[in-house]
Short mmCIF file of N, CA and C in Angstrom, two decimals:
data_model
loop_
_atom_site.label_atom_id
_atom_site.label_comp_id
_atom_site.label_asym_id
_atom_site.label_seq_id
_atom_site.Cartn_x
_atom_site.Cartn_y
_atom_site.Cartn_z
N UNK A 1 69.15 33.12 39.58
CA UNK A 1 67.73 32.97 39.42
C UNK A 1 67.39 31.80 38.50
N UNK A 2 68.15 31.47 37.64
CA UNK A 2 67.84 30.79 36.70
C UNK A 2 68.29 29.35 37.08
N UNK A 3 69.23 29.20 38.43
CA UNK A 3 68.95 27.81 38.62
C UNK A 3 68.18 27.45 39.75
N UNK A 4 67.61 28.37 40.54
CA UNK A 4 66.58 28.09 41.15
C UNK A 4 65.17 27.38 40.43
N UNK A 5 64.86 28.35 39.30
CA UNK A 5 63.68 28.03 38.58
C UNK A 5 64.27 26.38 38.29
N UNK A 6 65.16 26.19 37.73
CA UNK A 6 65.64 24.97 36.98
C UNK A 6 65.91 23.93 38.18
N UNK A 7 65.84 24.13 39.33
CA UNK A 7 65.43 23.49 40.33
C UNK A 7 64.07 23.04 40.68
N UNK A 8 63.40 24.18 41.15
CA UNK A 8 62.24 24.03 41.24
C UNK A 8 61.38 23.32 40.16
N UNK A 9 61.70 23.20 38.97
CA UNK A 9 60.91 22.67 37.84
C UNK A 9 61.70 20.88 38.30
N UNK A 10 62.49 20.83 38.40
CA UNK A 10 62.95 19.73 38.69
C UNK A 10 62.69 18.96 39.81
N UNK A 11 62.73 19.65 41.03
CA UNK A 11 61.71 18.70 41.83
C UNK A 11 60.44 18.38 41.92
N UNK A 12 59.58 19.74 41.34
CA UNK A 12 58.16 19.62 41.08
C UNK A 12 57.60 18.24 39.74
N UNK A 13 58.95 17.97 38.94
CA UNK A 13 58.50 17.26 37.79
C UNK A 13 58.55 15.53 38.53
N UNK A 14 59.80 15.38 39.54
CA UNK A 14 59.99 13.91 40.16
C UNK A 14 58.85 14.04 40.80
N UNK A 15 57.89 15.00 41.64
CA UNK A 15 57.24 14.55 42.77
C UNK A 15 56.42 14.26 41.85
N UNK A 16 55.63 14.69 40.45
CA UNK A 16 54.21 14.25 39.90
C UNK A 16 55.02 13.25 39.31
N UNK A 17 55.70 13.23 38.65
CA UNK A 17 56.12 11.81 38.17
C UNK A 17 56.05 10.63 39.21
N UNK A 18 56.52 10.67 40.33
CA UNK A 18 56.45 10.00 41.49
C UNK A 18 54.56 9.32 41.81
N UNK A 19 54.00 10.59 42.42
CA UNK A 19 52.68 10.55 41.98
C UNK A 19 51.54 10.21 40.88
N UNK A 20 52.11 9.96 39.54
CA UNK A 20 51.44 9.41 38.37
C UNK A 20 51.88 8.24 38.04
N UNK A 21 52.55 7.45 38.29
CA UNK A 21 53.59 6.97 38.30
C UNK A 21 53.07 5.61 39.76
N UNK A 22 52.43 6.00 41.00
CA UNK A 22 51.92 5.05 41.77
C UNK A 22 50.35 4.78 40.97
N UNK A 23 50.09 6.17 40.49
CA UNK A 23 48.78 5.86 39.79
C UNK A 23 48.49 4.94 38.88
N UNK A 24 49.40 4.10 38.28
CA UNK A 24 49.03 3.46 37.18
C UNK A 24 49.70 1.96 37.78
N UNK A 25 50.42 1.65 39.01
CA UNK A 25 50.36 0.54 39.34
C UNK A 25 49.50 0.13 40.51
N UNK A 26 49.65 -1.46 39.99
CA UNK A 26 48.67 -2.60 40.90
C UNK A 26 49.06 -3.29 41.85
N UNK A 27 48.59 -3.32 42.79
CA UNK A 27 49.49 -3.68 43.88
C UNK A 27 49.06 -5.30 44.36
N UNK A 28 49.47 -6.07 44.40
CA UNK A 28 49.51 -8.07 44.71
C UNK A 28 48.53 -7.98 45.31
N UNK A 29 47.45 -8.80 45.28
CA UNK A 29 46.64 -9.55 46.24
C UNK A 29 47.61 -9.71 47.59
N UNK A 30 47.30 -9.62 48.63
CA UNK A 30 48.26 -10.12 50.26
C UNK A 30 47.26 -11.35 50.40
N UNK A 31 47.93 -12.08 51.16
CA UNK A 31 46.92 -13.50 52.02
C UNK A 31 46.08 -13.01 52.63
N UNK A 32 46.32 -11.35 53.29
CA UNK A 32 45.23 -11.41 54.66
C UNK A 32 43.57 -10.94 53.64
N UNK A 33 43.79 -10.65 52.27
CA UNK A 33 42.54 -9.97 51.39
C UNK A 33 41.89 -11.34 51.03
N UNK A 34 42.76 -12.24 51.05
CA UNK A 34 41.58 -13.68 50.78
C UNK A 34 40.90 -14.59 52.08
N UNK A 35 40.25 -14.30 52.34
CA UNK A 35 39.27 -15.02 53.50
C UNK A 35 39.60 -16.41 53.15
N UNK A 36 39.32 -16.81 54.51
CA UNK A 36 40.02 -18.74 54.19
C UNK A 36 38.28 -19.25 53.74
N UNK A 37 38.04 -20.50 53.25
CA UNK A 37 36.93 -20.61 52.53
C UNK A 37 36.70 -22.00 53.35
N UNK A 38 35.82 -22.73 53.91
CA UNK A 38 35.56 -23.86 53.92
C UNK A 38 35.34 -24.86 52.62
N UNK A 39 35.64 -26.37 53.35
CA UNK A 39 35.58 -27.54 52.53
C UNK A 39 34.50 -28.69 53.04
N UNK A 40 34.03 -28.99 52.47
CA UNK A 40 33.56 -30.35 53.39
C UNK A 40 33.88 -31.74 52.66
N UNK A 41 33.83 -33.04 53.30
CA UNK A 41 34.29 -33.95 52.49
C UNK A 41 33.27 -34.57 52.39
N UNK A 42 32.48 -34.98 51.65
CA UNK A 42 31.38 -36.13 52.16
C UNK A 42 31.71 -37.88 52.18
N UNK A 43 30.85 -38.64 52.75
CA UNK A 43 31.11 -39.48 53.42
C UNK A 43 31.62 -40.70 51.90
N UNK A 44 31.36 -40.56 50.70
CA UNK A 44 31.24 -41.10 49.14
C UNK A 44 32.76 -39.95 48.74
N UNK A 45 33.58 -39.37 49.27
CA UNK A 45 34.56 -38.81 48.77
C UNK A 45 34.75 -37.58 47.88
N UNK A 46 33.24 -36.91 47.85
CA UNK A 46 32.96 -35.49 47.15
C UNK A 46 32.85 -34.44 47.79
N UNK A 47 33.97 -33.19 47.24
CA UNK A 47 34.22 -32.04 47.56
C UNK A 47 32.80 -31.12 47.46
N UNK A 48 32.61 -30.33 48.73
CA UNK A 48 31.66 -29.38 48.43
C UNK A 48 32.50 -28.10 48.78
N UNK A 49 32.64 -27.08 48.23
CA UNK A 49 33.12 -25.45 48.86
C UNK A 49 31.79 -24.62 48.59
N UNK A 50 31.31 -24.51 50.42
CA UNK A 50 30.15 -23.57 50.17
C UNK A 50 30.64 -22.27 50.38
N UNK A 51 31.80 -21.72 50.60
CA UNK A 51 32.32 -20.22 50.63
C UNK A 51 32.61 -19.78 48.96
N UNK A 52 33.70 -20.24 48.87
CA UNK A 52 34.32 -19.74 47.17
C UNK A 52 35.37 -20.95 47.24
N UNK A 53 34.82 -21.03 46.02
CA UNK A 53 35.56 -22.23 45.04
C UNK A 53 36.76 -22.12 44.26
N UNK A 54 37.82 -22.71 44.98
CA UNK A 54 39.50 -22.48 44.10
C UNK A 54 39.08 -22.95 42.83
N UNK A 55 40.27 -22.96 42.13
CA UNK A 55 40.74 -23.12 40.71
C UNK A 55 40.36 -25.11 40.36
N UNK A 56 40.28 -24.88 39.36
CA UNK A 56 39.97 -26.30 38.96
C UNK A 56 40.93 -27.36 39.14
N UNK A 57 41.92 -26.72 38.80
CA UNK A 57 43.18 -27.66 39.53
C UNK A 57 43.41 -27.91 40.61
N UNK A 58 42.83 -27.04 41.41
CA UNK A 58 43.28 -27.61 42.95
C UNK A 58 42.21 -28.42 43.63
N UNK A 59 41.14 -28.57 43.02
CA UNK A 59 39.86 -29.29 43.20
C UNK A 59 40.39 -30.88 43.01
N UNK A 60 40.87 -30.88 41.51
CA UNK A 60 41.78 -31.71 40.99
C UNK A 60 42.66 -32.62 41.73
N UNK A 61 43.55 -31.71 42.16
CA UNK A 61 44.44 -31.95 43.38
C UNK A 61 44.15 -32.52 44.88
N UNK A 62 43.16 -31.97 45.29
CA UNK A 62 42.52 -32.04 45.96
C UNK A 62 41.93 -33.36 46.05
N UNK A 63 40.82 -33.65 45.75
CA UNK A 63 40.41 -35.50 45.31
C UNK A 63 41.52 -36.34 44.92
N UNK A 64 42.61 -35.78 44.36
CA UNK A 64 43.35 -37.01 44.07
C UNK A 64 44.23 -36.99 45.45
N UNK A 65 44.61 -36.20 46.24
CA UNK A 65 45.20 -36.29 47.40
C UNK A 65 43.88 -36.91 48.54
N UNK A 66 42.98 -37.28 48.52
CA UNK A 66 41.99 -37.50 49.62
C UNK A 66 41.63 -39.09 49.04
N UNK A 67 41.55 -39.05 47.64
CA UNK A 67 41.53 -40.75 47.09
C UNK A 67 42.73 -41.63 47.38
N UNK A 68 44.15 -41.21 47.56
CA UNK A 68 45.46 -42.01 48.05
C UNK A 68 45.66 -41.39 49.53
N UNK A 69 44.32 -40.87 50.09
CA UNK A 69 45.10 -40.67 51.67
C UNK A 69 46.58 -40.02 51.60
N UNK A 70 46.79 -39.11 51.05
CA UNK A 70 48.08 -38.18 51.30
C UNK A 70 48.07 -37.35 52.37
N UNK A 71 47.89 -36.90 53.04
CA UNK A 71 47.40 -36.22 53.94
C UNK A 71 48.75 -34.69 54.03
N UNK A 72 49.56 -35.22 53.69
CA UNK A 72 50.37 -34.03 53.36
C UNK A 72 50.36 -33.17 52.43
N UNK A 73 50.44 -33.95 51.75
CA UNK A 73 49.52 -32.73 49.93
C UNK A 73 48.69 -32.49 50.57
N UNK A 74 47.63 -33.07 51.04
CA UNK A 74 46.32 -32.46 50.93
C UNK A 74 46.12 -31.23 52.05
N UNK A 75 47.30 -31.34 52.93
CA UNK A 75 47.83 -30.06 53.83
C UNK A 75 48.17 -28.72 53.33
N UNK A 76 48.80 -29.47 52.55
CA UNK A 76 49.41 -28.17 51.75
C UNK A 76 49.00 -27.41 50.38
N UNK A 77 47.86 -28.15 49.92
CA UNK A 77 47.03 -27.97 49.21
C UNK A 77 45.79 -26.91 50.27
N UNK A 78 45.55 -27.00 50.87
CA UNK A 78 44.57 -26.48 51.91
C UNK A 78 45.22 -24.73 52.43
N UNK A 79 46.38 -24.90 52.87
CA UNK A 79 47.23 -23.76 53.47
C UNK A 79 47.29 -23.03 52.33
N UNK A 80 47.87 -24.10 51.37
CA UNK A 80 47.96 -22.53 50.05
C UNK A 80 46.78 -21.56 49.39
N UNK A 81 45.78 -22.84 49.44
CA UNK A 81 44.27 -21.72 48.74
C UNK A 81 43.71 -21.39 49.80
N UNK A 82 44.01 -21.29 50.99
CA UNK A 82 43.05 -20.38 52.18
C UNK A 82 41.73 -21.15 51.94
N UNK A 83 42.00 -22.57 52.32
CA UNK A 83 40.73 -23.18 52.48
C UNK A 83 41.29 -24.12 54.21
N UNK A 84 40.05 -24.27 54.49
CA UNK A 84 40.42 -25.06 56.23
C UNK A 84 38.93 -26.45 55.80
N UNK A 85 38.91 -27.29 56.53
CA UNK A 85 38.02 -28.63 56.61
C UNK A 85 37.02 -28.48 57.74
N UNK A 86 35.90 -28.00 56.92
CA UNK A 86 34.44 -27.79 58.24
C UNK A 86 34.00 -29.18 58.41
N UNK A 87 33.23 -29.69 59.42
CA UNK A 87 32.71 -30.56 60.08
C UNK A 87 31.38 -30.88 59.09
N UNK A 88 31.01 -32.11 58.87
CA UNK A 88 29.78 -32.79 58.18
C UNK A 88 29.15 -32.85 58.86
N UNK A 89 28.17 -32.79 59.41
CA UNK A 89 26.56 -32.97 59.84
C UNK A 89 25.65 -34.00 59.18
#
């Protein structure tokens, strides 16, 4: 009897531990939770983001890859912050 109980207390203690235990962690941002954001370039070489606006550095990044025509940075600058290049009007 007494190692049943000492069982039972023992799996009942992993499953809430298990259970309190997911409760207190945070789980990563995924790519598919960030919506890709438009860019536009204007015709004078200034960034507009009318969706949501990356980090200052990549803004950064950004103009200085579009002022030396990199076009590869500025690819891969684009893919990584879930931003794509909308059309000027």
């Amino acid at each position: 009897m007494f190692k049943f109980f000492f069982a039972l207390v023992a799996v009942v203690t992993m499953m809430s531990m298990n259970i309190v235990g997911k409760l207190g962690t945070t789980t990563p941002v995924s790519a598919a939770a960030v919506k890709p954001a438009p860019v536009i370039i204007e015709s004078n070489g200034s960034l507009s983001f009318p969706g949501r606006i990356p980090a200052p550095d990549t803004i950064y990044e950004l103009r200085r890859a579009i002022q030396s025509e990199d076009v590869e940075t500025m690819n891969a600058l684009l893919f990584e912050n879930h931003l794509f290049m909308a059309p000027n009007n």
